Amino acid sequence: MKRAVLLFSCCLAFSSAQAASECPGFPVLATSGEALLAQVRALPPVGIDRERQACAPQTVIDFAYSGGTLCRFGGVAEAATGAVTRLADGNELVEYLYLFPYAPETHARLLALLAAHFARLDKAAYPAFLRAAMPGKETTAVFAHDGYYISLGKPSDGDPAGWYSNVIFERRDKPALGVRKTCRDASDD
């Protein structure tokens, strides 16, 4: 009897691990911020935090967290966090992203998956905000598709705090308005 209960428990744990939903917005890119946010919020279990960025143009970022796996990205990686960035005025979608626990094998699978779906850019064609060095972060590859830049990032070698890979979908006509957005203080002028 104990063996049957143990086997049943293992089957339940395995099936729940297999039941993770696919991450919304891939491989078909998202077009509506409200629809994408609703899909992300529907991923169980999810905690949502909201951050407003007051500098122009004002944006709202909704971060979705899970205690483990938020969703499966293209069947190759388990995302722990997602974020959706919209313009505060009109809710227009400008960016969305997923974070994955960093491992070289997972990062390589993400790179292969993105390369199978999108056109990879040469480094010379990267937008300026992706060419600039970022402490602790490295852009591995940039792709273009349907009016978006799709970038794959990882922690820099030797970064002791580096724990995640990321895939960021940024509108080409509104770049760097999400997590990469930097606001200048009025005293900087």
Short mmCIF file of N, CA, C and O in Angstrom, two decimals, residues 32-42 48 50 62 84 86:
data_model
loop_
_atom_site.label_atom_id
_atom_site.label_comp_id
_atom_site.label_asym_id
_atom_site.label_seq_id
_atom_site.Cartn_x
_atom_site.Cartn_y
_atom_site.Cartn_z
N SER A 32 -0.95 43.17 -28.12
CA SER A 32 -1.78 43.93 -27.18
C SER A 32 -1.23 43.77 -25.77
O SER A 32 -1.10 42.65 -25.27
N GLY A 33 -0.92 44.90 -25.13
CA GLY A 33 -0.44 44.88 -23.76
C GLY A 33 -1.46 44.32 -22.79
O GLY A 33 -1.13 43.55 -21.90
N GLU A 34 -2.71 44.72 -22.96
CA GLU A 34 -3.78 44.25 -22.05
C GLU A 34 -3.98 42.75 -22.18
O GLU A 34 -4.11 42.04 -21.19
N ALA A 35 -4.02 42.24 -23.42
CA ALA A 35 -4.24 40.81 -23.63
C ALA A 35 -3.05 40.00 -23.10
O ALA A 35 -3.24 38.98 -22.44
N LEU A 36 -1.83 40.46 -23.36
CA LEU A 36 -0.65 39.76 -22.87
C LEU A 36 -0.62 39.75 -21.35
O LEU A 36 -0.37 38.72 -20.73
N LEU A 37 -0.90 40.88 -20.73
CA LEU A 37 -0.91 40.96 -19.28
C LEU A 37 -1.96 40.02 -18.69
O LEU A 37 -1.70 39.32 -17.70
N ALA A 38 -3.13 39.94 -19.29
CA ALA A 38 -4.17 39.02 -18.82
C ALA A 38 -3.70 37.58 -18.93
O ALA A 38 -3.93 36.77 -18.02
N GLN A 39 -3.00 37.23 -20.01
CA GLN A 39 -2.48 35.87 -20.17
C GLN A 39 -1.41 35.56 -19.13
O GLN A 39 -1.37 34.47 -18.57
N VAL A 40 -0.54 36.53 -18.86
CA VAL A 40 0.51 36.32 -17.86
C VAL A 40 -0.10 36.18 -16.48
O VAL A 40 0.28 35.31 -15.70
N ARG A 41 -1.09 37.02 -16.17
CA ARG A 41 -1.75 36.93 -14.86
C ARG A 41 -2.49 35.61 -14.67
O ARG A 41 -2.70 35.19 -13.55
N ALA A 42 -2.88 34.97 -15.74
CA ALA A 42 -3.62 33.71 -15.66
C ALA A 42 -2.69 32.51 -15.39
O ALA A 42 -3.18 31.41 -15.17
N ILE A 48 1.96 39.48 -8.63
CA ILE A 48 2.18 40.60 -9.55
C ILE A 48 2.62 41.83 -8.75
O ILE A 48 2.01 42.17 -7.74
N ARG A 50 3.70 45.98 -9.50
CA ARG A 50 3.60 47.02 -10.52
C ARG A 50 4.59 48.13 -10.20
O ARG A 50 4.70 48.56 -9.06
N ASP A 62 4.47 45.57 -15.20
CA ASP A 62 3.87 44.56 -14.33
C ASP A 62 4.80 43.35 -14.34
O ASP A 62 5.03 42.75 -15.39
N VAL A 84 5.65 42.74 -18.26
CA VAL A 84 4.97 43.38 -19.39
C VAL A 84 5.04 44.88 -19.15
O VAL A 84 4.63 45.36 -18.10
N ARG A 86 3.95 48.68 -20.50
CA ARG A 86 3.01 49.42 -21.35
C ARG A 86 3.20 50.90 -21.11
O ARG A 86 3.65 51.32 -20.04
#
